[in-house]
mmCIF file of C-alpha atoms in Angstrom:
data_model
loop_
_atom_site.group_PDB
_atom_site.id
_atom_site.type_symbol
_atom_site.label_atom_id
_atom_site.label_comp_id
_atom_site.label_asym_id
_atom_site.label_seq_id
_atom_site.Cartn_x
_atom_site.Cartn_y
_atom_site.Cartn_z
ATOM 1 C CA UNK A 1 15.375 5.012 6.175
ATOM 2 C CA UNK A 2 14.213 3.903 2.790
ATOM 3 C CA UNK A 3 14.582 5.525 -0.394
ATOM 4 C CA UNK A 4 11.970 5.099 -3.515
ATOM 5 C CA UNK A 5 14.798 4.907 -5.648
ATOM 6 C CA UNK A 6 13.383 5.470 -9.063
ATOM 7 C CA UNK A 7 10.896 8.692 -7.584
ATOM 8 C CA UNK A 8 14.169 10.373 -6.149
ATOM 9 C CA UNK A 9 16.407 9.779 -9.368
ATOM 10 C CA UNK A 10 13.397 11.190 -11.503
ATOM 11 C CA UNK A 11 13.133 13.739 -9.232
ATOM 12 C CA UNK A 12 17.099 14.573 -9.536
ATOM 13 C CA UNK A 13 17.435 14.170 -13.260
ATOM 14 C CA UNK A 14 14.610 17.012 -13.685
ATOM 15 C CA UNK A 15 15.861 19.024 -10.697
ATOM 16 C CA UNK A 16 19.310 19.322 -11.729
ATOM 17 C CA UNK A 17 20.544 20.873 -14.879
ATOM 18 C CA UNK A 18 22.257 18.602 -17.295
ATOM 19 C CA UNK A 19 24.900 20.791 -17.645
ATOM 20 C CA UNK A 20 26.318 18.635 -15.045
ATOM 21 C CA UNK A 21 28.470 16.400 -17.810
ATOM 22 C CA UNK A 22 31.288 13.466 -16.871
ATOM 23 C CA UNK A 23 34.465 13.866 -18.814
ATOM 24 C CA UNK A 24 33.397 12.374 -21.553
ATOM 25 C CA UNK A 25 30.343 14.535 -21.841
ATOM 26 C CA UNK A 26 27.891 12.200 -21.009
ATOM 27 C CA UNK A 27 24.802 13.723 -18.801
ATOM 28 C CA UNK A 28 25.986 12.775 -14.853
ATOM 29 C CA UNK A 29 22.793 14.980 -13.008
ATOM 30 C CA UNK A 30 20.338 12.221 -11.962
ATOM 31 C CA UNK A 31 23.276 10.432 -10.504
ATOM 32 C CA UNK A 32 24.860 13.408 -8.920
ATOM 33 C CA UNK A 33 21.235 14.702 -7.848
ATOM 34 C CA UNK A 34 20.596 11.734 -5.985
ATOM 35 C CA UNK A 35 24.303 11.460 -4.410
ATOM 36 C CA UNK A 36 23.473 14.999 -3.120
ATOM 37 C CA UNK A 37 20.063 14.414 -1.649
ATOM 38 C CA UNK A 38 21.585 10.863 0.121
ATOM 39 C CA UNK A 39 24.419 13.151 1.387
ATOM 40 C CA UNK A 40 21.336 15.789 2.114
ATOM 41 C CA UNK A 41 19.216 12.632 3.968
ATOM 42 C CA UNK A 42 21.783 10.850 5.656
ATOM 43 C CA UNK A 43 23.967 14.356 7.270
ATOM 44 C CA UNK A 44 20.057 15.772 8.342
ATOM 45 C CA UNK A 45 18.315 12.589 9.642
ATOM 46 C CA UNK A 46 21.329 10.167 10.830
ATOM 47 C CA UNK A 47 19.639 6.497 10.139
ATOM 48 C CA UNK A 48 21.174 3.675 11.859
ATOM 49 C CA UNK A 49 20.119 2.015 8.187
ATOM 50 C CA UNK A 50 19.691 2.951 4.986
ATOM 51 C CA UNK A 51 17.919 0.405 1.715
ATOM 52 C CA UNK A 52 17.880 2.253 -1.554
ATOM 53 C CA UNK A 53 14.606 0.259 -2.632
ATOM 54 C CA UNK A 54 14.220 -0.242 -6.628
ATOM 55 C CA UNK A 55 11.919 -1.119 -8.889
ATOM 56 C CA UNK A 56 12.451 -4.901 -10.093
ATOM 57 C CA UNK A 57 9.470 -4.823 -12.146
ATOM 58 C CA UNK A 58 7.914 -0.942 -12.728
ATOM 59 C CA UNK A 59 4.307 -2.607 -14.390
ATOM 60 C CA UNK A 60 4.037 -6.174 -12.640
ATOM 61 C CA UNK A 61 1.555 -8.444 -14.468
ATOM 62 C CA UNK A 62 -0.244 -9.258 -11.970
ATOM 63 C CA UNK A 63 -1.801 -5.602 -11.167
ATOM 64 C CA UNK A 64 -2.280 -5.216 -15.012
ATOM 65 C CA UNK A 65 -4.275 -8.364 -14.968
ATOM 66 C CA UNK A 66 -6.588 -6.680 -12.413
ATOM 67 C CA UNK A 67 -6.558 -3.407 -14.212
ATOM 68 C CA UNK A 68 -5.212 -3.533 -17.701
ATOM 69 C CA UNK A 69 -4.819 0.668 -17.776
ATOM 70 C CA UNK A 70 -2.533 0.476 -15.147
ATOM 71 C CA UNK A 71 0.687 2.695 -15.798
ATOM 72 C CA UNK A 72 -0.514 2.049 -18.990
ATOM 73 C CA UNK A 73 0.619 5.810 -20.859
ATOM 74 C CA UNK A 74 3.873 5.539 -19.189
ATOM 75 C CA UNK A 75 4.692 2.630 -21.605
ATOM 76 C CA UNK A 76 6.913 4.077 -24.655
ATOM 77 C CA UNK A 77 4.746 3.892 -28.020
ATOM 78 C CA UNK A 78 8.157 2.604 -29.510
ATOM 79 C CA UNK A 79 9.434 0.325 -26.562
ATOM 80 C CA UNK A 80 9.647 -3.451 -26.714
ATOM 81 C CA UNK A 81 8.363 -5.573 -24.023
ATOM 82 C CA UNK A 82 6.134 -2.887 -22.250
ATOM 83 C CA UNK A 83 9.136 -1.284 -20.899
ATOM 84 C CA UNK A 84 8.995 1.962 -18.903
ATOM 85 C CA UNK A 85 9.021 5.268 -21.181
ATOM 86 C CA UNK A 86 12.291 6.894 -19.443
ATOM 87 C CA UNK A 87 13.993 9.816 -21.298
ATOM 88 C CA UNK A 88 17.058 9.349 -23.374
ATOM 89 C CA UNK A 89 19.570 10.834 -21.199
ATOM 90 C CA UNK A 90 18.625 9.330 -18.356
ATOM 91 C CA UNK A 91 18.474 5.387 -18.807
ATOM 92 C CA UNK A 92 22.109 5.272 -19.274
ATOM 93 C CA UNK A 93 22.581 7.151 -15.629
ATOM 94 C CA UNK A 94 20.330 4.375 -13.881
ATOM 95 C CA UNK A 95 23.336 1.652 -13.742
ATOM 96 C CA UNK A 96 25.707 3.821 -12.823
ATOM 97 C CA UNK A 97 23.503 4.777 -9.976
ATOM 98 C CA UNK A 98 23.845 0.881 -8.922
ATOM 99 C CA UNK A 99 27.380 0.801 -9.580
ATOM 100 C CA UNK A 100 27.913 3.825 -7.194
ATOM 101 C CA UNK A 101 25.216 2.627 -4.279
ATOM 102 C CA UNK A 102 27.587 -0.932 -4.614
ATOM 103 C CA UNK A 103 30.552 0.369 -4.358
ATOM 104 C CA UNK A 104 29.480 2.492 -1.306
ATOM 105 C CA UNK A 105 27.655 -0.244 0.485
ATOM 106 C CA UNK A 106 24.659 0.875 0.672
ATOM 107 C CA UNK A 107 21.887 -1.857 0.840
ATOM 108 C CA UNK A 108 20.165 -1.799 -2.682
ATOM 109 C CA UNK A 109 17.239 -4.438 -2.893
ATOM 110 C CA UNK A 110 14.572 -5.225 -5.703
ATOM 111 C CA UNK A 111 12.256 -7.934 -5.503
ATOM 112 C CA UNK A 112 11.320 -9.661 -8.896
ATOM 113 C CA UNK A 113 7.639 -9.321 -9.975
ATOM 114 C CA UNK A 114 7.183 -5.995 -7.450
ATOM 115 C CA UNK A 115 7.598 -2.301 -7.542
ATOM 116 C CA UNK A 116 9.966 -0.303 -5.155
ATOM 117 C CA UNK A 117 6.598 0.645 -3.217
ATOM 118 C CA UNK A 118 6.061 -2.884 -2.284
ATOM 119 C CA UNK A 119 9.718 -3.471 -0.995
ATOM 120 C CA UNK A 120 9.217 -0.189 0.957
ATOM 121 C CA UNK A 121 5.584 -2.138 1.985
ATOM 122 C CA UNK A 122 7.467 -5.006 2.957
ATOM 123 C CA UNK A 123 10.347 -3.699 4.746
ATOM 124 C CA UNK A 124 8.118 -1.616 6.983
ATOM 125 C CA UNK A 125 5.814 -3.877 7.785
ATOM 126 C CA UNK A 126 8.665 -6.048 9.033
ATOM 127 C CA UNK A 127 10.464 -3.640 10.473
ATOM 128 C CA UNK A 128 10.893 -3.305 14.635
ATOM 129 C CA UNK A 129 11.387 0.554 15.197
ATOM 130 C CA UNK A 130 11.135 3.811 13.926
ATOM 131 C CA UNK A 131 11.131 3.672 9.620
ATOM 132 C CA UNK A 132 11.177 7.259 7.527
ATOM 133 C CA UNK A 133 10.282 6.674 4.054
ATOM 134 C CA UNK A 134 11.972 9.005 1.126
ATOM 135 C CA UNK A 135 9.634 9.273 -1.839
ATOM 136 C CA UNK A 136 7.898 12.052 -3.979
ATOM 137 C CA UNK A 137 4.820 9.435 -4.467
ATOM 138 C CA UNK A 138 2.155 9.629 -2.337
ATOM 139 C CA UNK A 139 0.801 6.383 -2.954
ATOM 140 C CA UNK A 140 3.313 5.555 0.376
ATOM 141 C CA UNK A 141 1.245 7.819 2.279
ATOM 142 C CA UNK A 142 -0.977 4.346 3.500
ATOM 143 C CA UNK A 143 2.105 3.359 5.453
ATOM 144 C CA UNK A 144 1.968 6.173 7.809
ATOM 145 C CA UNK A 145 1.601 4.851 11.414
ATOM 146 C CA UNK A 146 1.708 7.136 14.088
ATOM 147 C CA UNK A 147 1.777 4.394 16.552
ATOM 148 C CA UNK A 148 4.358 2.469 14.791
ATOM 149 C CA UNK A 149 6.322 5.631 14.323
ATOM 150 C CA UNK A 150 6.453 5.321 9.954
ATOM 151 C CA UNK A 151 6.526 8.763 8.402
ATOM 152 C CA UNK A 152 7.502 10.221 4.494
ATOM 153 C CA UNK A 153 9.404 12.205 3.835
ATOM 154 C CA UNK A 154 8.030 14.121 1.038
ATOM 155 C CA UNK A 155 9.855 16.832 -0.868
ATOM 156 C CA UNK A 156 8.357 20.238 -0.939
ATOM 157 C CA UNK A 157 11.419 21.408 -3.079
ATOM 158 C CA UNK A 158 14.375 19.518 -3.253
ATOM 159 C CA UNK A 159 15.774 17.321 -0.280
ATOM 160 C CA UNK A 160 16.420 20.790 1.622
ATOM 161 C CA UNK A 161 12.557 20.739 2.240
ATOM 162 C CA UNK A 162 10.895 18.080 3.512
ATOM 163 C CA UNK A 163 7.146 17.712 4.497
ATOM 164 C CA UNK A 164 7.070 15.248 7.526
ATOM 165 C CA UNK A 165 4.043 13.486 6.967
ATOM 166 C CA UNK A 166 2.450 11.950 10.196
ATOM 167 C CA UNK A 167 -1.362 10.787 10.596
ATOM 168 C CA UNK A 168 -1.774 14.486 11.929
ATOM 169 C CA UNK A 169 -0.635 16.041 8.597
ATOM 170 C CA UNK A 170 -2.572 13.629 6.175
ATOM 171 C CA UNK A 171 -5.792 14.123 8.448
ATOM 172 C CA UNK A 172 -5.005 17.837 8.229
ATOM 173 C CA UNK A 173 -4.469 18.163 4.386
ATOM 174 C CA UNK A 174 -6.249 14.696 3.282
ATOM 175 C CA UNK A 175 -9.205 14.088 6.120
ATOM 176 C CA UNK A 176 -7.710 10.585 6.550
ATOM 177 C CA UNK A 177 -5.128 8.447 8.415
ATOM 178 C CA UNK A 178 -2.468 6.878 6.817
ATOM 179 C CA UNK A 179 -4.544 3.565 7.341
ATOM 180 C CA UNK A 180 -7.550 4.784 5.068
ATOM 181 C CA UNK A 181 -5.377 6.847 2.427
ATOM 182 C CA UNK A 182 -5.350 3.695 -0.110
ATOM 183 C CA UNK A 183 -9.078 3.441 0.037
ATOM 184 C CA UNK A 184 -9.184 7.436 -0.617
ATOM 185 C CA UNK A 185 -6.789 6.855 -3.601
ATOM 186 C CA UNK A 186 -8.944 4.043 -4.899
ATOM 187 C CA UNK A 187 -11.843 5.936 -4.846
ATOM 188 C CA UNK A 188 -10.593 9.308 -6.197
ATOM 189 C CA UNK A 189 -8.451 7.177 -8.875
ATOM 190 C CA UNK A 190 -5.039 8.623 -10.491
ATOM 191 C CA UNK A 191 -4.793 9.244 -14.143
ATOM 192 C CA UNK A 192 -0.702 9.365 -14.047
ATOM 193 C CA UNK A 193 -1.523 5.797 -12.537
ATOM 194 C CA UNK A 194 -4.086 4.382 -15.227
ATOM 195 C CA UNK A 195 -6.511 4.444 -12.531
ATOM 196 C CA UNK A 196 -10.212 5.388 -13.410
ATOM 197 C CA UNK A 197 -11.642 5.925 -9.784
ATOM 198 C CA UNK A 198 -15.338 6.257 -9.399
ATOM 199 C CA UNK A 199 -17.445 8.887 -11.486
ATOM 200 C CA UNK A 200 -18.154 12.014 -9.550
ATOM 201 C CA UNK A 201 -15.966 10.900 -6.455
ATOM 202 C CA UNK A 202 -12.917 13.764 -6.127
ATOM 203 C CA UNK A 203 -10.679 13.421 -2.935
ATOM 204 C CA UNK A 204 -12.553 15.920 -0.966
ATOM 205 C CA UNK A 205 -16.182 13.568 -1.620
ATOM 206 C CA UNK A 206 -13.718 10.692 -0.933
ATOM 207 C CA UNK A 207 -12.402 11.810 2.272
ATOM 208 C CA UNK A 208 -16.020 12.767 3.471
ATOM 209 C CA UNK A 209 -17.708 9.731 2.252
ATOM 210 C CA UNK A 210 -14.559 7.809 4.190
ATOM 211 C CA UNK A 211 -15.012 9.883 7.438
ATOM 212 C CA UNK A 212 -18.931 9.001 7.297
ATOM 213 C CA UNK A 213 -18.935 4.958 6.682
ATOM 214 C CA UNK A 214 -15.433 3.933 7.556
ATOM 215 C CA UNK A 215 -13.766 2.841 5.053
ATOM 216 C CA UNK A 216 -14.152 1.162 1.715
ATOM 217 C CA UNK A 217 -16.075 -1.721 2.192
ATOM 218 C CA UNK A 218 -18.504 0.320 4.457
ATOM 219 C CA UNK A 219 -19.015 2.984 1.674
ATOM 220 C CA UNK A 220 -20.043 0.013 -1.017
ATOM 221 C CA UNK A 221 -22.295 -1.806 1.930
ATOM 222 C CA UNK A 222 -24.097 1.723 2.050
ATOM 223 C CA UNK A 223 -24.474 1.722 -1.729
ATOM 224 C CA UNK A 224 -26.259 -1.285 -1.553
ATOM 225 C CA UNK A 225 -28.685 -0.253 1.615
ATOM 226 C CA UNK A 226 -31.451 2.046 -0.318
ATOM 227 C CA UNK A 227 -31.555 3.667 3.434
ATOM 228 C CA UNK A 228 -27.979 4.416 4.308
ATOM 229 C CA UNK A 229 -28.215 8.552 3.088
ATOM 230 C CA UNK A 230 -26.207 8.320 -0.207
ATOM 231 C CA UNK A 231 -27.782 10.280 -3.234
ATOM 232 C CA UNK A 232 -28.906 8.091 -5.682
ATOM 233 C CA UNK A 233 -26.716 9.239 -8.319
ATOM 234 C CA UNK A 234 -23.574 8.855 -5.815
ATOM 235 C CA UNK A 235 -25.205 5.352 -4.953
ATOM 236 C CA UNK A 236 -25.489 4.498 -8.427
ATOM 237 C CA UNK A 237 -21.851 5.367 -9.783
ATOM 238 C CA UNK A 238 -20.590 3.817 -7.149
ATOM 239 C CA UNK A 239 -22.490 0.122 -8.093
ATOM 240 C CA UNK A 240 -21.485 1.211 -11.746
ATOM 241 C CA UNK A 241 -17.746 1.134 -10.423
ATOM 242 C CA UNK A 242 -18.375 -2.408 -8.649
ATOM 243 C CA UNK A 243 -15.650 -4.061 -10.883
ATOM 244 C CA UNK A 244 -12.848 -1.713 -10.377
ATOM 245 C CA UNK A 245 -13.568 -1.178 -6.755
ATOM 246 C CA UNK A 246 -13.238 -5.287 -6.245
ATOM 247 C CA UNK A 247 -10.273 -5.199 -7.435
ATOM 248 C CA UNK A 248 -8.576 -1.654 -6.742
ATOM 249 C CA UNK A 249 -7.720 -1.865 -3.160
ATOM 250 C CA UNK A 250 -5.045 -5.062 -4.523
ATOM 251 C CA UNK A 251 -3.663 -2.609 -7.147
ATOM 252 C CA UNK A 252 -3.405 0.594 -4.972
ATOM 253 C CA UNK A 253 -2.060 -1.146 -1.615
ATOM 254 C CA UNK A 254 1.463 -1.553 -2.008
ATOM 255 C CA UNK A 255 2.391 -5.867 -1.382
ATOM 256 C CA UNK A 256 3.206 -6.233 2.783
ATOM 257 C CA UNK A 257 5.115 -9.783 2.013
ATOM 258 C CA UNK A 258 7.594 -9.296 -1.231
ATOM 259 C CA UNK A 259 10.037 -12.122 -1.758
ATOM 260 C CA UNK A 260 13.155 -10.379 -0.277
ATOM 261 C CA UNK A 261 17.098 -11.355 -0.389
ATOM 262 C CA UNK A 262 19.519 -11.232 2.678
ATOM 263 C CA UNK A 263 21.235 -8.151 3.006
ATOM 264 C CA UNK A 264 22.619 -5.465 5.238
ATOM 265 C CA UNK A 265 20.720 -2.574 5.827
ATOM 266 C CA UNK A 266 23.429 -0.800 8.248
ATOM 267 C CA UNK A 267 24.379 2.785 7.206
ATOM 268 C CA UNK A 268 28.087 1.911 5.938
ATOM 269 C CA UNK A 269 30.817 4.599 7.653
ATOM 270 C CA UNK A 270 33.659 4.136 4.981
ATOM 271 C CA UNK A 271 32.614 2.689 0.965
ATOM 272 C CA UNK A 272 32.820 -0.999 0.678
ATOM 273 C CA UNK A 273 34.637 -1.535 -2.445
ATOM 274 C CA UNK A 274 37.044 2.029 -2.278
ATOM 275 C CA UNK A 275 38.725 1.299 -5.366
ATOM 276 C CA UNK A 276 35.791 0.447 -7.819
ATOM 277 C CA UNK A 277 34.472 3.935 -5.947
ATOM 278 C CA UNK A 278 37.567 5.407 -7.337
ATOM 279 C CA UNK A 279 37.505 4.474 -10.452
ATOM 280 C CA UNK A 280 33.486 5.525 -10.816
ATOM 281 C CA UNK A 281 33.994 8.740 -9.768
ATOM 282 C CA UNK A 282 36.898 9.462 -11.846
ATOM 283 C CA UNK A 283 35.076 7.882 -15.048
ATOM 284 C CA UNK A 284 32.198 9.797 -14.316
ATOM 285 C CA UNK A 285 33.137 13.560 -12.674
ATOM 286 C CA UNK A 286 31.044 12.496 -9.723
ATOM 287 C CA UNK A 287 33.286 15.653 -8.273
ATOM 288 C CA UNK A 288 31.859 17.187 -4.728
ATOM 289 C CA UNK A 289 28.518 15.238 -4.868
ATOM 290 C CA UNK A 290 30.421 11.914 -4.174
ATOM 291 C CA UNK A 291 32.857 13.800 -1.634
ATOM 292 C CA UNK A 292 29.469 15.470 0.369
ATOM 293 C CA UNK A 293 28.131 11.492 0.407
ATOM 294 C CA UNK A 294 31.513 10.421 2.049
ATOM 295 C CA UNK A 295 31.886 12.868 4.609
ATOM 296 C CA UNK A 296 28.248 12.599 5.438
ATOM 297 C CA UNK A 297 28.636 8.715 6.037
ATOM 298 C CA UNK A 298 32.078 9.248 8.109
ATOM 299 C CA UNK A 299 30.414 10.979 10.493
#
């Protein structure tokens, strides 16, 4: 099982009322939300292994280079150094969310230059047997594999409600595979992404035009063949998009070969540091969220 880290602790944070405070009075819900959908995850699905995947680099350079409006609104008008725009009472919850996966032992791996998407990429593609992916972000939706037996897990509402996404239910609500979903997201674009897509191309046109010539690289063969059915204005945005389309399939697909450390990726059945675990929970009322993520493990 892999967890997109950063899209479940978003997720938590504006879930789960910040009423939930640590002694001190210092906001505790996107750690606490996050400790409850693990304990949620882990009680529901039993993994054999577990990687809390993070985000080493939210923007990397080199898919700005290729499109400069990547991500680009989710950079703070006031932040130094491009950093991510993340609100106030949150940023300060993210290390203690590292602190806590430590202490527990549960695998937490980054790769430097690359997003959590392209560690969950990379782990799956190496991976043997069965993989779930955890994420609210359906850019992860291209690593669906029936035969290979990768689904997401995408909440609906909360971790209590999970859609299991197969080939069967992209085809159903997408008209594509989990192989062709990048090249429908390239096509269709995503504003929250920075990504333009290609005038007049929605995800319905994208799916059909998909179903009709393949994939991507069919659908910009037939734009160039005067013969090959495509109105002319659908022919001609599509040449119009020429430059984004070379290089959007790099930015969309999530990396397959991410630098990766050694680690250990077994679910742990007892914490691995109990007395740093102590004192975390203790400095920060982790309280019944920490206790559900213990029992769930001991299991």
């Amino acid at each position: 099982m892999l967890l997109d880290s950063a899209s479940l602790y978003f997720r938590a944070y504006f879930g789960v009322p910040d009423t939930l405070r640590s002694p001190q009075g210092e906001p505790v819900n996107a750690v606490r939300g996050l400790l409850d959908f693990i304990a949620r995850l882990v009680h529901d699905h039993r993994p054999d292994q577990l990687v809390a995947c993070m985000d080493a680099d939210w923007r990397p350079q080199w898919r700005v280079d290729l499109i400069p409006s990547y991500k680009t609104h989710r950079v703070a008008e006031a932040a130094q150094d491009g950093e991510e725009e993340v609100p106030d009472t949150l940023a300060p919850q993210v290390p203690v969310i590292e602190q806590v996966l430590d202490a527990l032992g549960i695998a937490r791996i980054g790769s430097a230059g690359y997003e959590a998407d392209d560690v969950i990429g990379t782990l799956t593609t190496q991976a043997t047997g069965p993989v779930q992916i955890v994420t609210g972000d359906r850019d992860l939706f291209q690593l669906v594999d029936d035969a290979r037996a990768i689904t997401v897990l995408y909440p609906v509402k909360g971790m209590g409600n999970l859609q299991v996404t197969d080939d069967a239910v992209l085809q159903e609500k997408y008209g594509v595979r989990g192989a062709q979903y990048a090249d429908l997201a390239a096509l269709r674009g995503d504003p929250s992404d920075g990504l333009p897509g290609v005038k007049g191309i929605g995800e319905k046109t994208a799916a059909q035009l998909i179903h009709e010539y393949g994939d991507l690289s069919g659908i910009r063969a037939a734009a160039q063949d005067i013969g090959s059915g495509l109105t002319p204005a659908r022919r001609r945005n599509l040449l119009e998009a020429s430059a984004y389309l070379d290089v959007a399939p790099t930015v969309v697909g999530v990396a397959t070969d991410a630098p990766l450390p050694a680690f250990d990726p077994a679910l742990p059945s007892e914490p691995l540091d109990p007395m740093t675990l102590e004192a975390l929970a203790a400095r920060w009322g982790l309280g019944t969220s920490l206790e559900r993520v213990l029992e769930a493990l001991s299991r």
